[in-house]
Coordinates of C-alpha atoms in Angstrom, one line a residue:
M1 CA -5.1 -14.7 19.1
G2 CA -5.1 -12.4 16.1
L3 CA -5.3 -13.5 12.5
T4 CA -1.6 -13.0 11.7
E5 CA -0.4 -14.6 15.0
W6 CA -2.6 -17.6 14.3
A7 CA -1.4 -17.8 10.7
Y8 CA 2.3 -17.7 11.6
T9 CA 1.8 -20.3 14.4
L10 CA -0.1 -22.7 12.1
S11 CA 2.3 -22.3 9.2
E12 CA 5.4 -22.8 11.4
S13 CA 3.8 -26.0 12.9
L14 CA 3.2 -27.4 9.4
L15 CA 6.4 -26.3 7.6
S16 CA 9.3 -25.5 9.8
D17 CA 10.5 -29.0 10.7
P18 CA 9.6 -31.1 7.6
L19 CA 10.2 -28.3 5.1
P20 CA 12.5 -25.6 6.5
R21 CA 13.3 -24.0 3.2
R22 CA 9.6 -23.7 2.4
W23 CA 9.1 -22.2 5.8
A24 CA 11.9 -19.6 5.1
H25 CA 10.2 -18.8 1.8
S26 CA 6.8 -18.4 3.5
L27 CA 8.4 -16.0 6.0
G28 CA 9.9 -14.0 3.1
V29 CA 6.6 -13.8 1.3
A30 CA 4.9 -12.6 4.5
K31 CA 7.6 -9.9 4.9
R32 CA 6.9 -8.8 1.3
A33 CA 3.2 -8.6 2.1
R34 CA 4.0 -6.3 5.1
S35 CA 5.9 -4.0 2.7
L36 CA 2.7 -3.6 0.7
S37 CA 0.7 -2.1 3.6
P38 CA 0.6 1.4 2.0
I39 CA -1.7 0.0 -0.7
L40 CA -3.6 -2.6 1.3
G41 CA -5.4 -0.5 4.0
R42 CA -7.5 -2.7 6.2
D43 CA -6.6 -5.8 4.2
A44 CA -2.9 -5.7 5.2
E45 CA -3.4 -8.2 8.0
L46 CA -5.4 -10.5 5.7
L47 CA -2.7 -10.5 3.0
E48 CA 0.1 -11.1 5.5
A49 CA -1.9 -14.1 6.9
A50 CA -2.5 -15.5 3.5
A51 CA 1.2 -14.9 2.5
V52 CA 2.6 -16.9 5.5
L53 CA 0.0 -19.7 4.8
H54 CA 0.2 -19.8 1.0
D55 CA 2.4 -22.9 0.9
I56 CA 1.1 -25.0 3.8
G57 CA -0.3 -27.5 1.3
Y58 CA 3.2 -28.8 0.7
S59 CA 3.3 -30.1 4.3
P60 CA 3.4 -33.9 4.4
A61 CA 0.8 -33.7 7.3
I62 CA -1.9 -32.3 5.0
A63 CA -0.9 -33.0 1.4
T64 CA -3.4 -35.2 -0.3
T65 CA -3.7 -34.3 -4.0
G66 CA -0.2 -33.2 -4.5
F67 CA -1.4 -29.8 -5.6
H68 CA -0.5 -27.5 -2.7
P69 CA -3.0 -24.6 -3.3
L70 CA -5.9 -27.0 -3.2
D71 CA -4.6 -29.1 -0.3
G72 CA -3.8 -26.0 1.7
A73 CA -7.1 -24.3 1.1
R74 CA -9.1 -27.4 1.9
F75 CA -7.2 -27.9 5.2
L76 CA -7.7 -24.2 6.1
R77 CA -11.4 -24.5 5.3
D78 CA -12.2 -28.0 6.7
Q79 CA -9.8 -28.4 9.6
E80 CA -9.2 -24.8 10.8
G81 CA -12.4 -23.0 9.9
A82 CA -10.2 -20.2 8.6
D83 CA -11.3 -16.8 7.3
E84 CA -12.9 -17.4 3.9
R85 CA -10.9 -14.7 2.3
V86 CA -7.6 -16.2 3.5
V87 CA -8.7 -19.6 2.2
R88 CA -9.6 -18.1 -1.2
L89 CA -6.2 -16.4 -1.5
V90 CA -4.4 -19.6 -0.6
A91 CA -6.5 -21.5 -3.1
H92 CA -5.8 -19.2 -5.9
H93 CA -2.3 -17.9 -5.2
S94 CA 0.2 -17.3 -8.0
C95 CA -2.0 -18.3 -11.0
A96 CA -3.1 -21.6 -9.4
L97 CA -5.9 -22.1 -11.9
L98 CA -3.3 -22.6 -14.7
E99 CA -1.4 -25.2 -12.6
A100 CA -4.7 -26.9 -11.7
E101 CA -5.5 -27.1 -15.4
E102 CA -2.1 -28.8 -16.0
R103 CA -2.9 -31.3 -13.2
G104 CA -6.5 -31.9 -14.3
L105 CA -7.8 -30.3 -11.1
R106 CA -9.2 -27.0 -12.4
P107 CA -12.9 -28.1 -12.0
E108 CA -12.2 -28.9 -8.3
L109 CA -10.4 -25.7 -7.6
E110 CA -12.9 -23.5 -9.4
G111 CA -15.8 -25.3 -8.0
E112 CA -14.7 -25.2 -4.4
F113 CA -13.1 -21.8 -4.1
A114 CA -14.2 -18.5 -5.5
L115 CA -11.6 -15.9 -6.5
E116 CA -10.7 -13.1 -4.1
R117 CA -10.5 -9.5 -5.1
P118 CA -8.1 -9.1 -8.1
D119 CA -6.0 -6.5 -6.4
L120 CA -5.3 -8.9 -3.5
V121 CA -4.7 -11.8 -5.8
D122 CA -2.2 -9.6 -7.6
A123 CA -0.5 -8.6 -4.3
L124 CA -0.1 -12.2 -3.1
L125 CA 1.2 -13.2 -6.5
Y126 CA 3.7 -10.3 -6.4
C127 CA 4.9 -11.3 -2.9
D128 CA 5.4 -14.9 -3.9
M129 CA 7.1 -14.2 -7.2
T130 CA 9.5 -11.6 -5.7
T131 CA 10.7 -14.0 -3.0
T132 CA 13.3 -16.7 -3.5
P133 CA 12.9 -20.2 -2.0
D134 CA 15.2 -19.1 0.8
G135 CA 13.1 -16.1 1.6
T136 CA 15.2 -13.3 0.1
Q137 CA 14.0 -10.7 -2.3
T138 CA 14.3 -11.2 -6.1
T139 CA 12.7 -10.0 -9.3
P140 CA 9.8 -11.8 -11.0
A141 CA 12.1 -12.7 -14.0
E142 CA 14.7 -14.2 -11.7
R143 CA 12.1 -16.1 -9.8
L144 CA 10.5 -17.5 -13.0
D145 CA 13.9 -18.6 -14.2
E146 CA 14.7 -20.3 -10.9
I147 CA 11.4 -22.2 -10.9
V148 CA 11.9 -23.5 -14.5
Q149 CA 15.5 -24.5 -13.7
R150 CA 14.5 -26.3 -10.4
Y151 CA 11.5 -28.2 -11.9
G152 CA 12.5 -28.5 -15.5
P153 CA 10.8 -26.8 -18.5
D154 CA 8.8 -29.9 -19.5
T155 CA 7.3 -30.8 -16.1
I156 CA 3.9 -29.8 -14.9
V157 CA 5.3 -26.9 -12.8
G158 CA 7.7 -25.9 -15.6
R159 CA 4.9 -25.8 -18.2
F160 CA 2.5 -24.0 -15.9
I161 CA 4.9 -21.3 -14.8
Q162 CA 5.9 -20.6 -18.4
R163 CA 2.2 -20.1 -19.3
A164 CA 1.7 -18.0 -16.2
A165 CA 4.7 -15.7 -16.9
P166 CA 2.8 -12.9 -18.7
E167 CA 0.3 -12.7 -15.9
I168 CA 3.0 -12.8 -13.3
H169 CA 4.8 -9.9 -15.0
A170 CA 1.5 -7.9 -15.5
A171 CA 0.5 -8.4 -11.8
S172 CA 3.9 -7.3 -10.6
K173 CA 3.6 -4.2 -12.8
R174 CA 0.2 -3.4 -11.4
V175 CA 1.4 -3.8 -7.8
G176 CA 4.4 -1.7 -8.5
G177 CA 2.3 1.0 -10.1
R178 CA 0.0 1.1 -7.0
M179 CA 3.0 1.3 -4.7
A180 CA 4.3 4.2 -6.8
E181 CA 1.0 6.0 -6.6
A182 CA 0.8 5.5 -2.8
S183 CA 4.3 6.9 -2.3
V184 CA 3.2 10.2 -3.9
G185 CA 0.0 10.6 -1.9
G186 CA -2.4 7.9 -3.1
Q187 CA -4.8 6.1 -0.9
P188 CA -5.0 2.4 -0.1
M189 CA -7.5 0.3 -2.1

């Protein structure tokens, strides 16, 4: 079984029944990852696998700390023996260090999981922040507004996402720039 096939099967088994909306979101994020293949080169499969797995830490079957990037990455590492790069992308997706800080879990996240290459971190952040909870395409600004409205501005997630907004917009701009370059003859990174 290839990396992406394994990732889809695992993610579906953890999310589709207990959290169908989260599963739809994960499928949408993976679709966005596929759309970035012109700038990903040989890392396209890696990013798609991380994209479909990025939210598995929400699954009641594996959630332990309540912080889904950490729970998902630990499960992938400890129970699945997953590719280290996929694990690192799941651990650090979408400015997870900032949310970990809000939750008092930054030392654990930083201590257990190294960062992946910045261009891949940007790409996964872009995919997540341009996909609605239902899996459809959106803009980073609309996604940020939706998250703040859903969780509330004074919650852990609301505070974190507001702090992360400048980096989310900057990463989205970097990914968009790379895609524009690729469309006029650039090479994958």
